[in-house]
Short mmCIF file of C-alpha atoms and ligand atoms in Angstrom, two decimals:
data_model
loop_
_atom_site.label_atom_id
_atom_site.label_comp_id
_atom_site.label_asym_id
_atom_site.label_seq_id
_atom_site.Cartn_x
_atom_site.Cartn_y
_atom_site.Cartn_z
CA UNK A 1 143.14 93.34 59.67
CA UNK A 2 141.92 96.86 61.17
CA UNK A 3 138.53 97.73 59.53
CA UNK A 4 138.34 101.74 58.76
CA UNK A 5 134.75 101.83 60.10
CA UNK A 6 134.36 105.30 61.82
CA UNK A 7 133.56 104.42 65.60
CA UNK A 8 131.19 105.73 68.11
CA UNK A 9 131.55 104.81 71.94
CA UNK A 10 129.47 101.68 72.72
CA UNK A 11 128.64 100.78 69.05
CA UNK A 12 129.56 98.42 66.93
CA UNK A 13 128.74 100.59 64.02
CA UNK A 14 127.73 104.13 64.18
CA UNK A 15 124.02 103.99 65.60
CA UNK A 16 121.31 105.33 63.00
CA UNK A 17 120.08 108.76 63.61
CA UNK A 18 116.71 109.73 65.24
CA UNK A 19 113.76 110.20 63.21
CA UNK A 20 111.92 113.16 64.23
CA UNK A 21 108.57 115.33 62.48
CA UNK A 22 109.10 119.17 63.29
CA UNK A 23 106.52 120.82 66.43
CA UNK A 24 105.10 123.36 64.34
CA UNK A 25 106.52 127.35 65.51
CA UNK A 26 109.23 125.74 67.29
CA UNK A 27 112.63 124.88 66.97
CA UNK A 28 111.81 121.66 68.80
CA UNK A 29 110.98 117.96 66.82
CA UNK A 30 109.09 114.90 68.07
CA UNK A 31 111.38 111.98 68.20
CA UNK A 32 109.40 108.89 66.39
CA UNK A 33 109.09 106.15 68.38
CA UNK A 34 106.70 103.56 65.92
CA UNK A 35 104.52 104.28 63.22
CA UNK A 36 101.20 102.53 63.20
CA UNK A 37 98.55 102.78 60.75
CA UNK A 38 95.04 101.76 60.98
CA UNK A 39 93.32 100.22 58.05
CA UNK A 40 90.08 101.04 56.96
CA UNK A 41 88.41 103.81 59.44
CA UNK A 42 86.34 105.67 57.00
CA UNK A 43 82.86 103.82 55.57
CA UNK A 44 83.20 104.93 52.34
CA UNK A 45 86.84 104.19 51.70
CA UNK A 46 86.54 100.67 53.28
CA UNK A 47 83.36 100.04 50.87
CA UNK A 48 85.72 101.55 47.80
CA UNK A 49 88.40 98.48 48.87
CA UNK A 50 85.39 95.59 48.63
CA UNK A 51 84.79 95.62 52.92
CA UNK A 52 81.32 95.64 55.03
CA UNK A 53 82.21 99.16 57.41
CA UNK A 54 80.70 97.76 59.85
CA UNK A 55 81.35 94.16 60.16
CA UNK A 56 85.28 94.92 61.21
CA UNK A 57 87.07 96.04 64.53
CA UNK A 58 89.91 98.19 63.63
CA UNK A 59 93.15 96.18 61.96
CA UNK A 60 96.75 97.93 61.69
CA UNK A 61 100.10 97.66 59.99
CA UNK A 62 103.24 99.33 60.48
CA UNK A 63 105.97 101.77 58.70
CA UNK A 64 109.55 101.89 60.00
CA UNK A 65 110.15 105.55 62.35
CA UNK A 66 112.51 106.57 59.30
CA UNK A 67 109.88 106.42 56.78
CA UNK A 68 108.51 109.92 57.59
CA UNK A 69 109.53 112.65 55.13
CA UNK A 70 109.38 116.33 56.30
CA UNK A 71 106.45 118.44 54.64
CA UNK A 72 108.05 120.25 51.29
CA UNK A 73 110.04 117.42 50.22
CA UNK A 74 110.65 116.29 46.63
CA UNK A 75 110.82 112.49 46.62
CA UNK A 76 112.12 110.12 44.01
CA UNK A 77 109.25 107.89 42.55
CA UNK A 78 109.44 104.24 44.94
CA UNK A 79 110.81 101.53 42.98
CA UNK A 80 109.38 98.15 42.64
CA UNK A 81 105.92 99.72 41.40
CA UNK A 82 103.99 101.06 39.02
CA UNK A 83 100.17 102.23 41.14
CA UNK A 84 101.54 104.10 44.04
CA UNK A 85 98.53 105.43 45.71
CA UNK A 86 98.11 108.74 48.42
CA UNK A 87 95.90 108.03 51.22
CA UNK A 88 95.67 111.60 53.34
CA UNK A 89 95.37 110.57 57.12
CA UNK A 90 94.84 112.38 60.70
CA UNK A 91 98.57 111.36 62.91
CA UNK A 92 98.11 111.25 66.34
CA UNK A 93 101.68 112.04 68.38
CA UNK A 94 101.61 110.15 71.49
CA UNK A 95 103.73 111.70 74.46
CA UNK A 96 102.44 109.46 77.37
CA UNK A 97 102.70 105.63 76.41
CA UNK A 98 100.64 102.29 78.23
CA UNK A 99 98.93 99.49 77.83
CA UNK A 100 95.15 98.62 78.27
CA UNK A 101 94.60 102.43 78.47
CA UNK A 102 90.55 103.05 78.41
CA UNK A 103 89.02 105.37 75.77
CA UNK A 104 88.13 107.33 78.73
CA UNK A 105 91.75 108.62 79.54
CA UNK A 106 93.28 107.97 76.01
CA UNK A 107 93.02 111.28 74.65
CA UNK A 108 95.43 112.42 77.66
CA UNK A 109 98.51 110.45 75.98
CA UNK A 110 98.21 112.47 72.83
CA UNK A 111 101.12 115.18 72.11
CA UNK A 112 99.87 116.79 69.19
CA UNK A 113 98.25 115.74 65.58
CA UNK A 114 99.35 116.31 62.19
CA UNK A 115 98.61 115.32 58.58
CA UNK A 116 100.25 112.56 56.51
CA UNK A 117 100.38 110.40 53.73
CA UNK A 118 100.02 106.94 54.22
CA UNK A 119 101.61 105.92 50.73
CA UNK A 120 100.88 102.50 49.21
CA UNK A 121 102.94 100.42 46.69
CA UNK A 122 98.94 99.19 45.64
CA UNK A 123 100.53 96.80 42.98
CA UNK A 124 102.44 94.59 45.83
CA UNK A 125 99.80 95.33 48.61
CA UNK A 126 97.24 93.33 45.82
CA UNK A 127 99.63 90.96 45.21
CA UNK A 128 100.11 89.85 49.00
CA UNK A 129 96.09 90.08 49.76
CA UNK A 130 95.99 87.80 47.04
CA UNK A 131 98.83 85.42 48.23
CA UNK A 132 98.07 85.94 51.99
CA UNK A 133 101.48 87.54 52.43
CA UNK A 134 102.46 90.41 54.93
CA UNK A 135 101.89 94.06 53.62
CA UNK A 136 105.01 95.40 54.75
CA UNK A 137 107.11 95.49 51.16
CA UNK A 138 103.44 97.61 49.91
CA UNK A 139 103.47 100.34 52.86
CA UNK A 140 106.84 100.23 54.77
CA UNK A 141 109.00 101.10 52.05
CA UNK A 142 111.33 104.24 52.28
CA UNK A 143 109.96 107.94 52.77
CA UNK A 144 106.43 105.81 52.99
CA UNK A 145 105.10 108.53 55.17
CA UNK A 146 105.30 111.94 54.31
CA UNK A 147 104.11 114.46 57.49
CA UNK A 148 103.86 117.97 58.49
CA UNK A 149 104.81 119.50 61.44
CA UNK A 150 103.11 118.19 64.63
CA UNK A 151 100.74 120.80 66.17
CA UNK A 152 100.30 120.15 69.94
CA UNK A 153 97.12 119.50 71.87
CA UNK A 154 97.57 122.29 73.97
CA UNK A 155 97.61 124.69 70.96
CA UNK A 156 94.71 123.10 68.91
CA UNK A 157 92.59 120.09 71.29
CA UNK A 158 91.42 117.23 69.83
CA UNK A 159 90.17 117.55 66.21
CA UNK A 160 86.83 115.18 66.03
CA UNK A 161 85.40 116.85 62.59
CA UNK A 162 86.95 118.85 59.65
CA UNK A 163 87.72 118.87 56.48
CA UNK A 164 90.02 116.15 55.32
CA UNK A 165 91.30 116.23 51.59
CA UNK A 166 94.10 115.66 49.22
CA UNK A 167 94.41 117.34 45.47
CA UNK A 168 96.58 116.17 43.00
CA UNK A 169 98.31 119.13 40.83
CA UNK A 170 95.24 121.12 42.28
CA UNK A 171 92.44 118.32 41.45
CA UNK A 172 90.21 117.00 44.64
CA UNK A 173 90.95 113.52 44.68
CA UNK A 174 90.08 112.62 48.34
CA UNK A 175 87.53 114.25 50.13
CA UNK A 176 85.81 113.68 53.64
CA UNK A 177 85.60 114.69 57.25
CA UNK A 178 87.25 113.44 60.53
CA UNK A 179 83.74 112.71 61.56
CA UNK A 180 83.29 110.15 59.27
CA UNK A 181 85.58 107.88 61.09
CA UNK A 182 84.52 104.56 62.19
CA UNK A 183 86.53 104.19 65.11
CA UNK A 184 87.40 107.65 67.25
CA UNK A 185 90.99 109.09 68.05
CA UNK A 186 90.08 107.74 71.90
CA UNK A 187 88.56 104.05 70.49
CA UNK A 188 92.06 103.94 68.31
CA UNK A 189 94.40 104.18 71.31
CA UNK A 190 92.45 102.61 73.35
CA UNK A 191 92.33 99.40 71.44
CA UNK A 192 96.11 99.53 69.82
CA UNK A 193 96.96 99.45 73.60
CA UNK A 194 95.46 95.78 73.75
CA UNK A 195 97.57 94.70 71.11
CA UNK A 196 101.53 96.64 72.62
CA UNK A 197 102.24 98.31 75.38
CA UNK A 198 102.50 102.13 73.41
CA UNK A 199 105.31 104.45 73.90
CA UNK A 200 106.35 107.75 74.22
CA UNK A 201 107.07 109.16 70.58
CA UNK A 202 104.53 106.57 69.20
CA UNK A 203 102.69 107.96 65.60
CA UNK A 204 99.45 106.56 65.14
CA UNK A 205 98.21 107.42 61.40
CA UNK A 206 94.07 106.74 61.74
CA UNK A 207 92.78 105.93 57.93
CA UNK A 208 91.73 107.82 54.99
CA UNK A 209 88.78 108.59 53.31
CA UNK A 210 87.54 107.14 50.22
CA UNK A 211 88.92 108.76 46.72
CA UNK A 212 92.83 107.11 47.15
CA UNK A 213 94.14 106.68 43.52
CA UNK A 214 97.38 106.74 41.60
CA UNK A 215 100.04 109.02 41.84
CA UNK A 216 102.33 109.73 38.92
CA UNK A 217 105.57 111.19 38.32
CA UNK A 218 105.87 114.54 38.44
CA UNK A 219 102.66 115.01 40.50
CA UNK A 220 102.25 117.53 43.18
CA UNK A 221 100.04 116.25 46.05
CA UNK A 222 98.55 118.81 48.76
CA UNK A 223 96.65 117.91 51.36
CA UNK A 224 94.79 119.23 54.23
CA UNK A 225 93.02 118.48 57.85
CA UNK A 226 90.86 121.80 59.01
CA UNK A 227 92.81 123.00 62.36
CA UNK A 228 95.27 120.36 61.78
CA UNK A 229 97.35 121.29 58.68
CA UNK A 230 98.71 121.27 55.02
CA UNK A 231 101.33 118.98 53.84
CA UNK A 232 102.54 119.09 50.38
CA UNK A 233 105.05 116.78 48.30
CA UNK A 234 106.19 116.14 45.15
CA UNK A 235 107.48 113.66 43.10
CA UNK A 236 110.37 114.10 41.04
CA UNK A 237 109.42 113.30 37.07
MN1 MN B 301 96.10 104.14 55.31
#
């Protein structure tokens, strides 16, 4: 029997498109690569989740490249919870990739930075701390990670303090400052490169500061890294 599946040269099935995050004043994106996500890299935040700051070397997770979400959008509420959380988080956009890179030369494989949400399903994430289960149902679920454009090195260095925050329908939830983080932009890279060999396109979202909480339906959440940007989503009611 012939199967009506539209066909594309040297597939199968018609291959999945690129996810890509806008280069701020361009027409231009950054293709995504991997998204990884470090847990924990602010004191306060880590102390807020029942951790010692400084017992811990960095830990990280992953979100699939199509869970970013362009800045602006209006998202459905996730299913399968009921305590989504925000955490507001520094991206790093990697253009040069490697592995066992030293902290020294790590902040030469960096594209750009932008802001993004690293959000949580916190119900399941609970749930599999408690039944030593992976976290990937809790924070790689679809349009997971909401981002702004990407604003290159070149244009704006290597942000090492500033305000980081996030307001919920224009109430300061999360507060802090890139300086608070345990483990620096360089340390980050440098150690992820241990663990995989990193690639071009690779998105590394560095932790949030203490203050994450619930998001509800309806709620409009803005954030905001000094130098590095403003990102703002809703979700639908
Ligand atoms: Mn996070």
């Amino acid at each position: 029997m012939q199967r009506a599946v539209e066909t594309v040269a040297g597939y199968v099935i018609p291959p999945p498109a690129a996810a890509t995050v806008p280069v701020e004043d361009t027409d231009e994106v950054f293709p995504v690569c991997r998204i990884f996500c470090v847990g924990r890299n602010y004191a306060e935040h880590a102390m807020e989740m029942g951790h010692d700051p400084d017992r811990e070397p960095p830990f990280f997770f992953t979100k699939p490249a199509g869970a970013v979400v362009p800045d602006g959008s209006t998202l459905p509420f996730p299913p399968a919870t009921e305590e989504l959380h925000h955490e507001i988080e520094l991206v790093v956009a990697l253009e040069r990739g490697g592995a066992d890179i030293s902290p020294q030369d790590a902040l030469d494989h960096v594209y750009g930075y932008t802001i993004g949400l690293d959000m949580t399903r916190r119900d399941l994430q609970a749930q599999a701390k408690k039944m030593g289960r992976p976290w990937d149902m809790a924070k790689g679920f679809d349009r997971s990670a909401p981002m702004s454009a990407i604003r290159p090195a070149a244009a704006i260095g290597h942000p090492e303090r500033g305000a980081i925050w996030l307001r919920i329908n224009g109430e300061t939830r999360q507060e802090g400052d890139l300086a608070q983080q345990i483990w620096k932009v360089s340390e980050t890279i440098a150690y992820l490169s241990t663990l995989v060999e990193l690639q071009p396109g690779d998105l590394i979202m560095t932790g949030t500061p203490a203050g994450v909480g619930s998001v509800q339906r309806g709620d409009g959440l803005e954030g905001h890294i000094d130098g590095v940007g403003d990102l703002t989503v809703t979700y639908r009611a």
